Amino acid sequence: SYTLDMAGLKAWVATHTKEVGDISRWAFDYLSQSSLKLLAFLGNLFLIPLATFYLMRDWDKMVQWIATVIPPQYRVTATQLAQQTDQTLAAFVRGQVLVMAILTVMYTVGFWWMGLELALLLGLVIGLVSFIPYAGVVLGLVLSTLASVLQFDGFDWVWQLALLFAVIQVVESGFLTPV
């Protein structure tokens, strides 16, 4: 049976107290920062849908209240600007959703053509994240490379992934979302 050498343990702790303190301080700082970030994320996860719900529910009341706050001589101009802004934002959102849908189809078909078993899932994830600049491409490259390496046992298919992503990026940049 094994016995614990308490004298040796006490001597080790006495000689390494500073290092243990530094590690403890680092661990506490890291955990407290991570905990705060987790709490902020969970708070946003709860508050954003709640605020969105109440904005959608009381939108007409807020618009009426804002109209009463604006001086009468500026109401017509403010109303026109608000309508133009609403139309522009609505067109932008519709365009983004359309681009996301087209990219989802393009990636899914490309992955299916390559023979990836996770073609639909990868296409959906990349298409949905594509509205964030560079995130869709980076996440897509990482996930699809990982999937192809695991499925095909090697890096032989990576050049096809690179070609697929290059072609889709050219189509997106040149045709779907021209400047």
Tab-separated table of C-alpha atoms in Angstrom:
chain	number	residue	atom	x	y	z
A	1	SER	CA	0.000	0.000	0.000
A	2	TYR	CA	1.064	3.565	-0.623
A	3	THR	CA	1.546	6.028	2.225
A	4	LEU	CA	1.596	9.762	1.845
A	5	ASP	CA	4.828	11.448	2.945
A	6	MET	CA	3.374	14.414	4.849
A	7	ALA	CA	6.772	15.842	5.762
A	8	GLY	CA	7.868	15.790	2.117
A	9	LEU	CA	4.575	17.365	1.042
A	10	LYS	CA	4.925	20.136	3.631
A	11	ALA	CA	8.494	20.811	2.511
A	12	TRP	CA	7.444	20.939	-1.158
A	13	VAL	CA	4.564	23.314	-0.403
A	14	ALA	CA	6.863	25.529	1.687
A	15	THR	CA	9.406	25.822	-1.126
A	16	HIS	CA	6.771	26.347	-3.853
A	17	THR	CA	4.335	28.633	-2.016
A	18	LYS	CA	4.983	31.557	-4.345
A	19	GLU	CA	4.359	29.458	-7.465
A	20	VAL	CA	1.195	27.979	-5.948
A	21	GLY	CA	0.021	31.502	-5.083
A	22	ASP	CA	0.731	32.717	-8.628
A	23	ILE	CA	-1.127	29.771	-10.125
A	24	SER	CA	-4.035	30.275	-7.739
A	25	ARG	CA	-4.197	33.991	-8.536
A	26	TRP	CA	-4.093	33.262	-12.283
A	27	ALA	CA	-6.797	30.583	-11.951
A	28	PHE	CA	-9.016	32.913	-9.910
A	29	ASP	CA	-8.564	35.791	-12.391
A	30	TYR	CA	-9.292	33.520	-15.334
A	31	LEU	CA	-12.349	31.951	-13.733
A	32	SER	CA	-13.766	35.290	-12.608
A	33	GLN	CA	-13.328	36.799	-16.094
A	34	SER	CA	-14.806	33.709	-17.715
A	35	SER	CA	-17.690	33.715	-15.257
A	36	LEU	CA	-18.450	37.363	-16.005
A	37	LYS	CA	-18.374	36.689	-19.736
A	38	LEU	CA	-20.652	33.679	-19.280
A	39	LEU	CA	-23.078	35.734	-17.191
A	40	ALA	CA	-23.070	38.520	-19.796
A	41	PHE	CA	-23.751	35.985	-22.553
A	42	LEU	CA	-26.588	34.372	-20.601
A	43	GLY	CA	-28.015	37.801	-19.798
A	44	ASN	CA	-27.972	38.761	-23.463
A	45	LEU	CA	-29.456	35.408	-24.382
A	46	PHE	CA	-32.387	36.241	-22.116
A	47	LEU	CA	-32.693	40.017	-22.621
A	48	ILE	CA	-32.419	40.284	-26.401
A	49	PRO	CA	-35.452	38.079	-27.159
A	50	LEU	CA	-37.381	39.794	-24.364
A	51	ALA	CA	-36.598	43.286	-25.658
A	52	THR	CA	-37.364	42.179	-29.213
A	53	PHE	CA	-40.733	40.815	-28.111
A	54	TYR	CA	-41.729	44.056	-26.393
A	55	LEU	CA	-40.447	46.184	-29.275
A	56	MET	CA	-42.559	44.167	-31.705
A	57	ARG	CA	-45.584	44.196	-29.401
A	58	ASP	CA	-45.512	47.932	-28.634
A	59	TRP	CA	-44.029	49.224	-31.889
A	60	ASP	CA	-47.145	51.197	-32.916
A	61	LYS	CA	-47.397	52.813	-29.475
A	62	MET	CA	-43.727	53.849	-29.610
A	63	VAL	CA	-44.137	55.328	-33.086
A	64	GLN	CA	-47.163	57.330	-31.901
A	65	TRP	CA	-45.263	58.547	-28.827
A	66	ILE	CA	-42.251	59.575	-30.922
A	67	ALA	CA	-44.592	61.471	-33.257
A	68	THR	CA	-45.912	63.478	-30.305
A	69	VAL	CA	-42.407	64.309	-29.104
A	70	ILE	CA	-41.204	65.684	-32.467
A	71	PRO	CA	-42.103	69.352	-32.979
A	72	PRO	CA	-44.967	69.768	-35.500
A	73	GLN	CA	-42.860	71.631	-38.089
A	74	TYR	CA	-40.459	68.625	-38.355
A	75	ARG	CA	-42.979	65.743	-38.261
A	76	VAL	CA	-43.412	65.423	-42.034
A	77	THR	CA	-39.652	65.349	-42.639
A	78	ALA	CA	-39.055	62.969	-39.724
A	79	THR	CA	-41.821	60.650	-40.970
A	80	GLN	CA	-40.362	60.603	-44.480
A	81	LEU	CA	-36.864	59.872	-43.151
A	82	ALA	CA	-38.189	57.093	-40.915
A	83	GLN	CA	-40.071	55.511	-43.834
A	84	GLN	CA	-36.995	55.689	-46.083
A	85	THR	CA	-34.867	54.150	-43.356
A	86	ASP	CA	-37.436	51.400	-42.809
A	87	GLN	CA	-37.582	50.594	-46.530
A	88	THR	CA	-33.795	50.560	-46.848
A	89	LEU	CA	-33.292	48.313	-43.821
A	90	ALA	CA	-36.063	45.971	-44.939
A	91	ALA	CA	-34.485	45.672	-48.405
A	92	PHE	CA	-31.074	45.035	-46.831
A	93	VAL	CA	-32.417	42.282	-44.555
A	94	ARG	CA	-34.324	40.649	-47.428
A	95	GLY	CA	-31.155	40.757	-49.537
A	96	GLN	CA	-29.045	39.239	-46.766
A	97	VAL	CA	-31.542	36.431	-46.223
A	98	LEU	CA	-31.589	35.727	-49.967
A	99	VAL	CA	-27.781	35.658	-50.140
A	100	MET	CA	-27.665	33.358	-47.103
A	101	ALA	CA	-30.174	30.993	-48.737
A	102	ILE	CA	-28.255	30.921	-52.026
A	103	LEU	CA	-24.951	30.308	-50.237
A	104	THR	CA	-26.555	27.524	-48.202
A	105	VAL	CA	-27.669	25.811	-51.408
A	106	MET	CA	-24.297	26.353	-53.115
A	107	TYR	CA	-22.270	24.971	-50.205
A	108	THR	CA	-24.639	22.046	-49.677
A	109	VAL	CA	-24.558	21.060	-53.355
A	110	GLY	CA	-20.757	21.465	-53.450
A	111	PHE	CA	-20.239	19.308	-50.385
A	112	TRP	CA	-22.730	16.740	-51.687
A	113	TRP	CA	-20.880	16.632	-55.019
A	114	MET	CA	-17.641	15.987	-53.111
A	115	GLY	CA	-19.296	13.139	-51.248
A	116	LEU	CA	-19.260	14.623	-47.746
A	117	GLU	CA	-21.787	12.872	-45.553
A	118	LEU	CA	-22.407	16.065	-43.574
A	119	ALA	CA	-23.122	18.149	-46.695
A	120	LEU	CA	-26.527	19.436	-45.575
A	121	LEU	CA	-25.443	20.287	-42.034
A	122	LEU	CA	-22.250	22.015	-43.185
A	123	GLY	CA	-24.121	23.930	-45.893
A	124	LEU	CA	-26.741	25.123	-43.400
A	125	VAL	CA	-24.197	26.225	-40.805
A	126	ILE	CA	-21.989	28.060	-43.305
A	127	GLY	CA	-24.976	29.662	-45.015
A	128	LEU	CA	-26.473	30.874	-41.748
A	129	VAL	CA	-23.179	32.299	-40.487
A	130	SER	CA	-22.288	33.898	-43.825
A	131	PHE	CA	-23.894	37.224	-42.885
A	132	ILE	CA	-20.954	37.837	-40.544
A	133	PRO	CA	-18.000	38.939	-42.693
A	134	TYR	CA	-15.294	36.269	-42.870
A	135	ALA	CA	-16.946	34.122	-40.184
A	136	GLY	CA	-18.830	31.944	-42.646
A	137	VAL	CA	-15.760	31.314	-44.747
A	138	VAL	CA	-13.399	30.677	-41.832
A	139	LEU	CA	-15.855	28.503	-39.919
A	140	GLY	CA	-16.775	26.717	-43.143
A	141	LEU	CA	-13.179	25.989	-44.049
A	142	VAL	CA	-12.407	24.692	-40.579
A	143	LEU	CA	-15.522	22.513	-40.257
A	144	SER	CA	-15.463	21.171	-43.808
A	145	THR	CA	-11.733	20.421	-43.638
A	146	LEU	CA	-12.266	18.593	-40.358
A	147	ALA	CA	-15.219	16.655	-41.813
A	148	SER	CA	-13.327	15.707	-44.978
A	149	VAL	CA	-10.182	14.664	-43.096
A	150	LEU	CA	-12.234	12.491	-40.752
A	151	GLN	CA	-14.387	11.009	-43.499
A	152	PHE	CA	-11.725	10.472	-46.156
A	153	ASP	CA	-8.791	9.665	-43.829
A	154	GLY	CA	-6.398	12.318	-45.015
A	155	PHE	CA	-5.852	15.626	-46.678
A	156	ASP	CA	-6.386	14.476	-50.274
A	157	TRP	CA	-9.717	16.318	-50.550
A	158	VAL	CA	-8.541	19.637	-49.129
A	159	TRP	CA	-7.683	21.015	-52.569
A	160	GLN	CA	-11.273	20.365	-53.680
A	161	LEU	CA	-12.542	22.216	-50.609
A	162	ALA	CA	-10.253	25.143	-51.390
A	163	LEU	CA	-11.492	25.195	-54.988
A	164	LEU	CA	-15.128	25.003	-53.869
A	165	PHE	CA	-14.698	27.875	-51.423
A	166	ALA	CA	-12.805	29.955	-54.002
A	167	VAL	CA	-15.528	29.498	-56.630
A	168	ILE	CA	-18.319	30.291	-54.167
A	169	GLN	CA	-16.447	33.378	-52.918
A	170	VAL	CA	-16.040	34.634	-56.486
A	171	VAL	CA	-19.740	34.082	-57.167
A	172	GLU	CA	-20.736	35.782	-53.903
A	173	SER	CA	-18.401	38.752	-54.301
A	174	GLY	CA	-18.945	39.239	-58.008
A	175	PHE	CA	-22.605	38.414	-58.502
A	176	LEU	CA	-24.567	38.029	-55.261
A	177	THR	CA	-23.299	41.037	-53.310
A	178	PRO	CA	-21.650	43.449	-55.732
A	179	VAL	CA	-20.421	46.703	-54.227
